[in-house]
Amino acid sequence: MHFGKVSKLSYTGGRGLSPSGSKYSYVNPAQALPTIISSGNGNANIEAIKSYFTDEQVIRSIAGMTGMDFNTLVGGDYKLLIEPIAYITFQGVKVAMTATESALYDEQVGGLLRNKMVSLSHKNLPLAMFLEVADLGYPAWSGSHSSAASDSDIKSSLGLGVVRFKDMPTEPPEVSTDNYKYRVNTEVITSVTVSGGQSDPDNPVTVTFNIGGRSYRVSNVYYPRGDSQIAWVRWSTPTTPQTMTIHVSVSGGGSTSQGVITAKIVDLDQNEPPNPVADDRNDSYTKPSVPSNAQVTSASWGVWRPWWHAYWVWHSTGDDDGYWCDHGWWEFDFDRYHASLSASMSIKPDDKNPTASGKTMKSGYGINQTVVANVSTNQSSAVTGAQNAVTYFPESQYKSFWRLLDRSGSTYSPTFEFKKNEYSTYNRRTHFTPIWIPDGSYIPYTWLIDCWTPTGMLSMNLTDSVNISGNLWTDWHIAPQNPN
């Protein structure tokens, strides 16, 4: 059994685990691999691994096997994402899996993989490779280099290496100390991971979030020994921009590395486009590429549910006397939950546009926009609807100005439209295209955001277009004054 050729990036983006019994394909490289995963047959050497994957002949071989031009691969625009793979026999079945797949699979079998093969699946495999410098959206690993990791740590941080073909900047970019960025007046979910010991009904763990002077208490956070549990709180951000410090405390034996969270609250309703006028010009305009922000359309998480495994033992006190005593223990099941976000965007010429035909219009007139979103989940208490949509326009290079859309409809199936335009004669929900925008495709871009889950925010990139042909001046006819 294997899970296909699926990378950590895809799983992080929300792809689920999909077991396959089809023939497993692989390539044995001409230049033999060093030991990657420590085992009874030998220990891995990270310097040897680094040397191998930065060797020019190895890189040329990878380029050839994948059908990519070598000079393009090493030109600086691409990176290699490397993931160690373990080949194991589990419950009588031969299985090939990456570290991320081992964590996802362990969750599916209720911790059984970790219970049976922890040294390989949760220590040697994920710790075979990890980042010393953050890259591709994954953090540098600062945890233990010798202890078994939790499923959540493996998924977020372990079992990957990155080869760059371009030097890192000599001056490090500005590092944000904000753990979260939220929008004003928005319902959000803030979460932490709790681990340490075992939490069960006899020894429960409680997590307390102190947010804006109010305490949110999350009781009965359960997890088996050696694993972890996400604890989260659902709350609403203030109506004004600010930076908030969230303090998190854990009682009952567990702990979290996220004791202090910095949340930056921003207001996006600040940079609407200026009033367009009929003699505007922009002779230096070049058509920009449509941007792409972070997009995550699905999420999954789980909650450990303890149950008592009774084990009755007879204690004799002599002759036929005695008593039964329950020497049982706590077992755990893992209840799975998920959420997904889907949406569509459509724009069209404003209904007050007198010369539009279908999706073809002249520049200088307005457009209307509609975004329809849908959120599905099997744990609505842990998921918010999509709450904000921001539209950017090509005339400002998708940067300087934007419109925060109005939201209406139900929580999990909202509709978004432009706000009423103060420059519109008829107070329409419209955006005016510049008179100088050239003929061709006109593409607004929308980032749909603020659908929060315990494992982060779901978001989508959306676009639609109209065709510009001519400008509104061609709809005007200036005649000479009648001398009579």
Short mmCIF file of C-alpha atoms in Angstrom, two decimals:
data_model
loop_
_atom_site.label_atom_id
_atom_site.label_comp_id
_atom_site.label_asym_id
_atom_site.label_seq_id
_atom_site.Cartn_x
_atom_site.Cartn_y
_atom_site.Cartn_z
CA MET A 1 0.00 0.00 0.00
CA HIS A 2 1.11 3.59 -0.66
CA PHE A 3 -0.47 7.05 -0.89
CA GLY A 4 0.59 8.14 -4.36
CA LYS A 5 3.12 10.81 -5.24
CA VAL A 6 1.64 13.51 -3.03
CA SER A 7 3.87 16.16 -1.44
CA LYS A 8 3.72 17.76 1.97
CA LEU A 9 2.63 21.00 0.29
CA SER A 10 -0.54 19.31 -0.98
CA TYR A 11 -1.38 17.85 2.42
CA THR A 12 -0.80 21.23 4.07
CA GLY A 13 -3.17 22.71 1.50
CA GLY A 14 -5.92 20.40 2.70
CA ARG A 15 -5.59 17.27 0.57
CA GLY A 16 -6.68 14.13 2.36
CA LEU A 17 -4.87 10.81 2.62
CA SER A 18 -5.80 8.43 -0.21
CA PRO A 19 -4.46 4.86 0.13
CA SER A 20 -3.67 2.97 -3.07
CA GLY A 21 -2.94 -0.66 -3.81
CA SER A 22 -1.71 0.03 -7.34
CA LYS A 23 1.84 -0.83 -8.36
CA TYR A 24 4.35 1.34 -6.55
CA SER A 25 6.66 3.20 -8.93
CA TYR A 26 10.15 4.32 -7.99
CA VAL A 27 13.60 5.08 -9.40
CA ASN A 28 16.90 3.85 -8.03
CA PRO A 29 19.37 6.69 -8.77
CA ALA A 30 22.67 5.85 -10.43
CA GLN A 31 24.50 7.67 -7.63
CA ALA A 32 23.50 5.66 -4.57
CA LEU A 33 21.66 7.44 -1.79
CA PRO A 34 23.29 7.83 1.61
CA THR A 35 21.43 6.49 4.64
CA ILE A 36 18.45 8.83 5.05
CA ILE A 37 16.58 7.32 8.02
CA SER A 38 18.44 5.98 11.04
CA SER A 39 17.73 2.33 11.81
CA GLY A 40 19.38 -0.81 13.13
CA ASN A 41 21.32 -0.95 9.87
CA GLY A 42 23.04 2.39 10.46
CA ASN A 43 22.59 6.01 11.42
CA ALA A 44 21.93 8.85 9.02
CA ASN A 45 24.40 11.70 8.65
CA ILE A 46 22.78 15.02 7.84
CA GLU A 47 25.97 16.42 6.29
CA ALA A 48 26.14 13.44 3.91
CA ILE A 49 22.48 13.99 3.00
CA LYS A 50 23.10 17.70 2.32
CA SER A 51 26.15 16.88 0.22
CA TYR A 52 24.22 14.34 -1.85
CA PHE A 53 21.27 16.57 -2.70
CA THR A 54 23.50 19.53 -3.62
CA ASP A 55 25.80 17.50 -5.87
CA GLU A 56 25.61 18.75 -9.46
CA GLN A 57 25.42 15.26 -10.99
CA VAL A 58 22.54 14.34 -8.68
CA ILE A 59 20.69 17.54 -9.60
CA ARG A 60 21.28 16.86 -13.31
CA SER A 61 19.90 13.36 -12.82
CA ILE A 62 16.79 14.69 -11.05
CA ALA A 63 16.26 17.20 -13.85
CA GLY A 64 16.56 14.43 -16.44
CA MET A 65 14.19 12.05 -14.65
CA THR A 66 11.53 14.75 -14.27
CA GLY A 67 11.92 16.13 -17.79
CA MET A 68 13.03 19.57 -16.63
CA ASP A 69 15.82 21.62 -18.18
CA PHE A 70 18.78 21.64 -15.79
CA ASN A 71 19.58 25.34 -16.25
CA THR A 72 15.94 26.26 -15.63
CA LEU A 73 15.89 24.15 -12.46
CA VAL A 74 18.99 25.79 -10.97
CA GLY A 75 18.24 29.30 -12.29
CA GLY A 76 16.87 30.56 -8.97
CA ASP A 77 13.13 30.40 -9.59
CA TYR A 78 12.73 26.81 -8.36
CA LYS A 79 13.52 24.77 -5.26
CA LEU A 80 13.67 21.07 -4.49
CA LEU A 81 11.34 19.80 -1.77
CA ILE A 82 12.71 16.53 -0.39
CA GLU A 83 10.79 14.13 1.83
CA PRO A 84 12.18 10.94 3.36
CA ILE A 85 10.09 7.80 2.79
CA ALA A 86 9.92 4.78 5.08
CA TYR A 87 9.08 1.29 3.83
CA ILE A 88 7.51 -0.71 6.64
CA THR A 89 5.33 -3.72 7.33
CA PHE A 90 2.37 -2.72 9.46
CA GLN A 91 -0.38 -5.15 10.43
CA GLY A 92 0.97 -7.56 7.83
CA VAL A 93 0.82 -5.03 4.98
CA LYS A 94 3.87 -3.48 3.29
CA VAL A 95 3.43 0.29 3.32
CA ALA A 96 5.44 3.18 1.83
CA MET A 97 4.89 6.54 3.54
CA THR A 98 6.43 9.94 4.09
CA ALA A 99 6.57 11.45 7.58
CA THR A 100 3.49 13.57 6.90
CA GLU A 101 1.62 10.52 5.64
CA SER A 102 2.63 8.57 8.75
CA ALA A 103 1.11 11.28 10.96
CA LEU A 104 -2.10 11.43 8.91
CA TYR A 105 -2.34 7.64 8.87
CA ASP A 106 -1.72 7.45 12.63
CA GLU A 107 -4.67 9.78 13.17
CA GLN A 108 -6.85 7.57 10.99
CA VAL A 109 -6.00 4.41 12.98
CA GLY A 110 -6.46 6.10 16.35
CA GLY A 111 -2.78 6.23 17.34
CA LEU A 112 -2.10 2.56 16.60
CA LEU A 113 0.85 3.28 14.28
CA ARG A 114 2.54 5.36 16.95
CA ASN A 115 1.77 2.71 19.55
CA LYS A 116 3.40 -0.08 17.50
CA MET A 117 6.22 1.69 15.61
CA VAL A 118 6.91 4.96 17.42
CA SER A 119 10.72 4.86 17.00
CA LEU A 120 10.40 4.75 13.23
CA SER A 121 7.13 6.47 12.39
CA HIS A 122 7.34 9.32 14.91
CA LYS A 123 11.07 9.74 15.53
CA ASN A 124 13.56 8.45 12.95
CA LEU A 125 11.37 9.15 9.91
CA PRO A 126 10.22 12.72 10.70
CA LEU A 127 13.56 13.73 12.23
CA ALA A 128 15.50 12.47 9.21
CA MET A 129 14.96 15.91 7.65
CA PHE A 130 13.77 19.22 9.02
CA LEU A 131 14.43 22.87 8.27
CA GLU A 132 17.13 24.91 9.99
CA VAL A 133 15.82 28.01 8.18
CA ALA A 134 12.11 28.60 7.51
CA ASP A 135 11.14 28.03 3.86
CA LEU A 136 8.11 27.23 1.67
CA GLY A 137 5.83 28.30 4.51
CA TYR A 138 7.29 25.78 6.99
CA PRO A 139 9.10 26.88 10.16
CA ALA A 140 12.61 26.08 11.29
CA TRP A 141 12.38 23.18 13.75
CA SER A 142 13.31 24.19 17.30
CA GLY A 143 12.01 21.13 19.12
CA SER A 144 13.73 17.95 20.25
CA HIS A 145 16.12 16.19 17.85
CA SER A 146 15.91 12.86 19.68
CA SER A 147 12.39 12.40 21.07
CA ALA A 148 9.32 11.09 19.29
CA ALA A 149 7.21 13.89 17.81
CA SER A 150 3.47 14.34 17.89
CA ASP A 151 1.29 13.98 14.80
CA SER A 152 0.64 17.74 14.77
CA ASP A 153 4.37 18.63 14.96
CA ILE A 154 5.16 16.21 12.13
CA LYS A 155 2.46 17.70 9.92
CA SER A 156 3.48 21.29 10.61
CA SER A 157 7.27 21.13 10.74
CA LEU A 158 9.04 17.79 10.17
CA GLY A 159 9.96 15.33 7.45
CA LEU A 160 11.16 17.77 4.79
CA GLY A 161 14.28 19.33 3.35
CA VAL A 162 14.62 22.19 0.86
CA VAL A 163 17.41 22.79 -1.66
CA ARG A 164 17.65 26.38 -2.89
CA PHE A 165 19.59 27.33 -6.01
CA LYS A 166 19.68 31.00 -5.08
CA ASP A 167 21.42 32.51 -2.08
CA MET A 168 19.28 33.79 0.76
CA PRO A 169 19.20 37.61 1.00
CA THR A 170 22.22 38.99 2.83
CA GLU A 171 19.87 41.21 4.83
CA PRO A 172 17.12 39.16 6.45
CA PRO A 173 13.60 40.35 5.70
CA GLU A 174 11.65 42.02 8.44
CA VAL A 175 10.28 39.33 10.72
CA SER A 176 6.78 39.80 12.04
CA THR A 177 6.26 38.94 15.69
CA ASP A 178 2.52 38.57 15.11
CA ASN A 179 1.30 34.99 15.40
CA TYR A 180 -2.06 35.91 13.91
CA LYS A 181 -3.46 38.65 11.72
CA TYR A 182 -7.17 39.23 12.06
CA ARG A 183 -9.64 41.75 10.63
CA VAL A 184 -11.70 44.08 12.80
CA ASN A 185 -15.18 43.02 13.90
CA THR A 186 -14.64 39.42 12.79
CA GLU A 187 -15.39 36.12 14.48
CA VAL A 188 -12.14 34.13 14.68
CA ILE A 189 -10.72 30.96 16.19
CA THR A 190 -7.44 30.95 18.10
CA SER A 191 -5.85 27.60 18.88
CA VAL A 192 -2.85 26.08 20.65
CA THR A 193 -1.43 22.57 20.81
CA VAL A 194 -1.26 20.94 24.23
CA SER A 195 0.94 17.95 25.09
CA GLY A 196 2.83 16.37 27.96
CA GLY A 197 1.94 13.29 29.96
CA GLN A 198 -1.56 11.94 29.45
CA SER A 199 -4.82 13.80 29.95
CA ASP A 200 -7.86 11.71 30.83
CA PRO A 201 -10.95 12.12 33.05
CA ASP A 202 -8.86 11.14 36.10
CA ASN A 203 -6.18 13.70 35.25
CA PRO A 204 -7.79 16.32 32.99
CA VAL A 205 -6.06 19.27 31.36
CA THR A 206 -7.66 22.71 31.16
CA VAL A 207 -6.55 25.55 28.86
CA THR A 208 -7.38 29.18 29.62
CA PHE A 209 -7.13 31.96 27.02
CA ASN A 210 -7.00 35.53 28.34
CA ILE A 211 -8.14 37.80 25.50
CA GLY A 212 -8.88 41.50 25.90
CA GLY A 213 -9.40 41.22 29.64
CA ARG A 214 -11.77 38.24 29.35
CA SER A 215 -10.92 34.63 30.22
CA TYR A 216 -12.05 31.75 28.00
CA ARG A 217 -11.75 28.38 29.72
CA VAL A 218 -11.50 25.15 27.68
CA SER A 219 -11.96 22.17 29.99
CA ASN A 220 -11.42 18.43 29.48
CA VAL A 221 -8.68 18.65 26.85
CA TYR A 222 -7.85 14.94 26.53
CA TYR A 223 -5.03 13.11 24.73
CA PRO A 224 -3.06 9.85 25.15
CA ARG A 225 0.49 9.74 26.48
CA GLY A 226 3.00 10.79 23.85
CA ASP A 227 0.47 12.65 21.73
CA SER A 228 -1.20 16.05 21.74
CA GLN A 229 -4.52 17.85 21.30
CA ILE A 230 -5.52 21.15 19.72
CA ALA A 231 -7.46 23.42 22.08
CA TRP A 232 -9.26 26.42 20.64
CA VAL A 233 -11.52 29.31 21.48
CA ARG A 234 -13.99 31.18 19.28
CA TRP A 235 -14.20 34.93 19.84
CA SER A 236 -14.88 38.25 18.07
CA THR A 237 -12.21 40.84 17.36
CA PRO A 238 -12.68 44.50 18.41
CA THR A 239 -14.08 47.10 16.03
CA THR A 240 -10.89 49.18 15.96
CA PRO A 241 -7.39 48.28 14.70
CA GLN A 242 -4.91 47.34 17.43
CA THR A 243 -2.33 44.80 18.51
CA MET A 244 -3.53 42.37 21.17
CA THR A 245 -1.54 40.06 23.42
CA ILE A 246 -3.26 36.77 24.20
CA HIS A 247 -2.02 34.85 27.23
CA VAL A 248 -2.53 31.09 27.32
CA SER A 249 -2.17 29.00 30.48
CA VAL A 250 -2.46 25.23 30.94
CA SER A 251 -3.35 23.44 34.16
CA GLY A 252 -3.55 19.75 34.98
CA GLY A 253 -0.14 18.51 33.83
CA GLY A 254 0.01 19.49 30.18
CA SER A 255 1.87 22.35 28.54
CA THR A 256 2.02 24.41 25.37
CA SER A 257 4.84 26.26 23.64
CA GLN A 258 2.36 29.00 22.68
CA GLY A 259 1.99 30.72 26.04
CA VAL A 260 1.85 34.20 24.51
CA ILE A 261 0.18 34.97 21.17
CA THR A 262 0.41 38.33 19.44
CA ALA A 263 -2.62 39.17 17.30
CA LYS A 264 -2.63 42.14 14.94
CA ILE A 265 -6.12 43.47 14.24
CA VAL A 266 -6.36 45.41 10.95
CA ASP A 267 -9.08 47.36 9.16
CA LEU A 268 -9.26 46.66 5.42
CA ASP A 269 -11.98 49.22 4.76
CA GLN A 270 -9.50 52.05 4.28
CA ASN A 271 -8.19 52.16 0.70
CA GLU A 272 -11.08 52.52 -1.72
CA PRO A 273 -10.19 53.76 -5.21
CA PRO A 274 -10.36 57.55 -5.76
CA ASN A 275 -13.10 59.27 -7.73
CA PRO A 276 -12.57 58.55 -11.45
CA VAL A 277 -12.86 61.47 -13.85
CA ALA A 278 -13.36 61.54 -17.59
CA ASP A 279 -10.00 63.11 -18.47
CA ASP A 280 -7.84 60.73 -16.39
CA ARG A 281 -4.72 59.44 -18.14
CA ASN A 282 -2.07 56.84 -17.42
CA ASP A 283 0.28 56.67 -20.38
CA SER A 284 2.80 54.49 -18.49
CA TYR A 285 0.30 51.75 -17.60
CA THR A 286 1.42 48.15 -18.11
CA LYS A 287 -0.94 45.25 -17.59
CA PRO A 288 -0.02 43.44 -14.34
CA SER A 289 -0.10 39.73 -13.60
CA VAL A 290 -3.03 38.59 -11.49
CA PRO A 291 -1.78 37.97 -7.93
CA SER A 292 -2.29 34.87 -5.84
CA ASN A 293 -2.50 34.99 -2.07
CA ALA A 294 -2.46 32.04 0.29
CA GLN A 295 -5.26 29.62 -0.60
CA VAL A 296 -6.42 26.83 1.70
CA THR A 297 -9.83 25.38 0.90
CA SER A 298 -10.08 22.50 3.35
CA ALA A 299 -9.00 21.62 6.86
CA SER A 300 -9.18 18.62 9.15
CA TRP A 301 -8.67 18.15 12.86
CA GLY A 302 -9.68 15.75 15.55
CA VAL A 303 -10.57 15.37 19.19
CA TRP A 304 -9.34 12.55 21.39
CA ARG A 305 -12.22 10.85 23.21
CA PRO A 306 -11.25 8.71 26.21
CA TRP A 307 -13.13 5.60 27.20
CA TRP A 308 -12.58 3.21 30.05
CA HIS A 309 -11.24 -0.27 29.27
CA ALA A 310 -12.41 -2.38 32.19
CA TYR A 311 -10.14 -5.17 33.46
CA TRP A 312 -11.60 -6.98 36.45
CA VAL A 313 -9.26 -8.86 38.78
CA TRP A 314 -10.32 -11.17 41.64
CA HIS A 315 -8.55 -10.44 44.92
CA SER A 316 -8.76 -13.37 47.31
CA THR A 317 -8.87 -12.69 51.05
CA GLY A 318 -8.80 -16.35 52.05
CA ASP A 319 -10.89 -19.45 51.58
CA ASP A 320 -13.70 -18.48 49.22
CA ASP A 321 -13.73 -14.85 50.25
CA GLY A 322 -12.49 -11.97 48.15
CA TYR A 323 -13.58 -9.22 45.90
CA TRP A 324 -13.44 -8.06 42.30
CA CYS A 325 -11.45 -4.94 41.50
CA ASP A 326 -11.35 -3.06 38.21
CA HIS A 327 -7.71 -2.60 37.17
CA GLY A 328 -8.66 -1.07 33.88
CA TRP A 329 -7.18 1.88 32.01
CA TRP A 330 -8.13 4.67 29.68
CA GLU A 331 -8.20 4.06 25.93
CA PHE A 332 -8.67 6.77 23.33
CA ASP A 333 -10.61 7.11 20.09
CA PHE A 334 -9.92 9.95 17.66
CA ASP A 335 -13.05 11.70 16.39
CA ARG A 336 -12.38 13.37 13.04
CA TYR A 337 -13.79 16.66 11.82
CA HIS A 338 -13.37 18.66 8.64
CA ALA A 339 -14.35 21.83 6.84
CA SER A 340 -14.22 22.93 3.22
CA LEU A 341 -14.65 26.27 1.47
CA SER A 342 -15.95 26.74 -2.07
CA ALA A 343 -16.90 29.93 -3.89
CA SER A 344 -17.61 31.51 -7.26
CA MET A 345 -17.11 35.05 -8.51
CA SER A 346 -18.86 36.81 -11.37
CA ILE A 347 -18.62 40.34 -12.72
CA LYS A 348 -20.73 42.01 -15.39
CA PRO A 349 -21.26 45.50 -16.83
CA ASP A 350 -23.47 47.63 -14.61
CA ASP A 351 -27.12 47.61 -15.63
CA LYS A 352 -26.94 51.41 -16.14
CA ASN A 353 -24.32 50.92 -18.84
CA PRO A 354 -26.21 51.92 -22.03
CA THR A 355 -23.94 50.29 -24.62
CA ALA A 356 -22.75 47.07 -22.97
CA SER A 357 -23.38 43.79 -24.75
CA GLY A 358 -23.07 40.64 -22.67
CA LYS A 359 -19.67 40.88 -20.98
CA THR A 360 -18.28 43.41 -23.46
CA MET A 361 -18.30 47.07 -22.46
CA LYS A 362 -16.51 50.37 -22.99
CA SER A 363 -14.03 51.72 -20.48
CA GLY A 364 -15.24 54.43 -18.12
CA TYR A 365 -18.44 52.59 -17.22
CA GLY A 366 -19.03 50.57 -14.08
CA ILE A 367 -19.06 46.89 -13.28
CA ASN A 368 -21.02 44.89 -10.70
CA GLN A 369 -19.60 41.92 -8.82
CA THR A 370 -21.03 38.98 -6.89
CA VAL A 371 -19.12 36.42 -4.84
CA VAL A 372 -21.07 33.44 -3.51
CA ALA A 373 -19.34 31.31 -0.86
CA ASN A 374 -20.21 28.06 0.82
CA VAL A 375 -18.69 26.44 3.90
CA SER A 376 -19.43 22.82 4.76
CA THR A 377 -18.37 21.13 8.01
CA ASN A 378 -19.33 18.37 10.39
CA GLN A 379 -18.49 20.52 13.45
CA SER A 380 -20.08 23.93 12.98
CA SER A 381 -19.19 25.05 16.51
CA ALA A 382 -15.52 24.96 15.48
CA VAL A 383 -15.86 26.72 12.11
CA THR A 384 -16.89 30.23 11.11
CA GLY A 385 -18.33 31.21 7.77
CA ALA A 386 -16.29 33.17 5.22
CA GLN A 387 -16.62 36.73 6.52
CA ASN A 388 -14.56 39.04 4.32
CA ALA A 389 -13.83 39.41 0.63
CA VAL A 390 -11.40 42.00 -0.76
CA THR A 391 -11.28 42.93 -4.45
CA TYR A 392 -8.20 44.40 -6.15
CA PHE A 393 -8.02 45.95 -9.62
CA PRO A 394 -5.51 45.96 -12.48
CA GLU A 395 -5.42 49.78 -12.81
CA SER A 396 -3.70 49.97 -9.40
CA GLN A 397 -1.48 46.96 -10.16
CA TYR A 398 -3.63 44.99 -7.67
CA LYS A 399 -1.89 46.85 -4.83
CA SER A 400 -2.64 50.46 -3.96
CA PHE A 401 -6.45 50.42 -3.77
CA TRP A 402 -9.08 47.81 -3.07
CA ARG A 403 -12.70 47.39 -2.12
CA LEU A 404 -13.89 45.52 0.97
CA LEU A 405 -17.13 43.88 -0.10
CA ASP A 406 -20.47 43.94 1.73
CA ARG A 407 -21.59 40.61 3.15
CA SER A 408 -25.16 39.33 3.25
CA GLY A 409 -27.01 36.04 3.52
CA SER A 410 -26.54 33.13 5.90
CA THR A 411 -23.47 32.40 8.00
CA TYR A 412 -22.18 29.48 5.94
CA SER A 413 -23.53 30.52 2.52
CA PRO A 414 -22.91 34.27 2.30
CA THR A 415 -22.99 36.57 -0.73
CA PHE A 416 -20.56 39.47 -1.22
CA GLU A 417 -21.04 42.59 -3.37
CA PHE A 418 -19.43 46.00 -3.80
CA LYS A 419 -20.52 48.61 -1.30
CA LYS A 420 -22.70 51.41 -2.70
CA ASN A 421 -20.41 53.77 -4.58
CA GLU A 422 -20.56 57.37 -3.34
CA TYR A 423 -19.51 58.57 -6.81
CA SER A 424 -22.37 56.75 -8.53
CA THR A 425 -25.21 59.01 -9.68
CA TYR A 426 -27.68 56.25 -8.87
CA ASN A 427 -25.92 55.04 -5.68
CA ARG A 428 -25.12 51.76 -7.42
CA ARG A 429 -22.97 48.92 -6.11
CA THR A 430 -20.45 49.53 -8.82
CA HIS A 431 -16.77 49.99 -9.58
CA PHE A 432 -15.91 52.36 -12.44
CA THR A 433 -13.29 51.19 -14.89
CA PRO A 434 -10.74 53.91 -15.76
CA ILE A 435 -11.34 55.70 -19.04
CA TRP A 436 -7.72 54.99 -20.01
CA ILE A 437 -7.73 51.23 -19.41
CA PRO A 438 -6.71 49.57 -22.71
CA ASP A 439 -8.92 47.27 -24.74
CA GLY A 440 -8.87 43.62 -23.81
CA SER A 441 -9.62 41.52 -20.77
CA TYR A 442 -10.26 43.46 -17.55
CA ILE A 443 -9.75 41.13 -14.55
CA PRO A 444 -10.62 42.10 -10.96
CA TYR A 445 -9.11 39.75 -8.36
CA THR A 446 -10.78 38.84 -5.05
CA TRP A 447 -9.30 37.21 -1.96
CA LEU A 448 -12.02 35.49 0.06
CA ILE A 449 -10.90 35.16 3.68
CA ASP A 450 -11.78 34.75 7.34
CA CYS A 451 -13.28 31.29 7.35
CA TRP A 452 -11.63 30.12 10.58
CA THR A 453 -11.07 26.55 11.79
CA PRO A 454 -9.04 25.09 14.67
CA THR A 455 -6.15 24.51 12.26
CA GLY A 456 -6.17 27.96 10.66
CA MET A 457 -7.96 30.11 8.10
CA LEU A 458 -9.55 28.87 4.89
CA SER A 459 -9.27 31.24 1.93
CA MET A 460 -9.68 31.36 -1.85
CA ASN A 461 -8.34 33.28 -4.83
CA LEU A 462 -11.11 34.29 -7.25
CA THR A 463 -11.20 36.10 -10.59
CA ASP A 464 -13.60 36.93 -13.40
CA SER A 465 -13.40 39.31 -16.32
CA VAL A 466 -15.20 41.57 -18.76
CA ASN A 467 -13.95 42.55 -22.19
CA ILE A 468 -13.11 46.24 -22.77
CA SER A 469 -13.70 47.52 -26.30
CA GLY A 470 -13.56 51.29 -26.82
CA ASN A 471 -14.34 53.96 -24.24
CA LEU A 472 -17.35 55.98 -23.16
CA TRP A 473 -16.26 59.06 -25.19
CA THR A 474 -17.29 57.19 -28.33
CA ASP A 475 -20.86 57.23 -27.00
CA TRP A 476 -20.88 61.05 -27.07
CA HIS A 477 -21.45 63.21 -30.13
CA ILE A 478 -20.45 66.90 -30.01
CA ALA A 479 -22.30 68.86 -32.72
CA PRO A 480 -21.60 72.48 -33.74
CA GLN A 481 -24.00 75.05 -32.36
CA ASN A 482 -26.88 75.85 -34.72
CA PRO A 483 -26.19 79.43 -35.94
CA ASN A 484 -29.91 79.97 -36.37
#
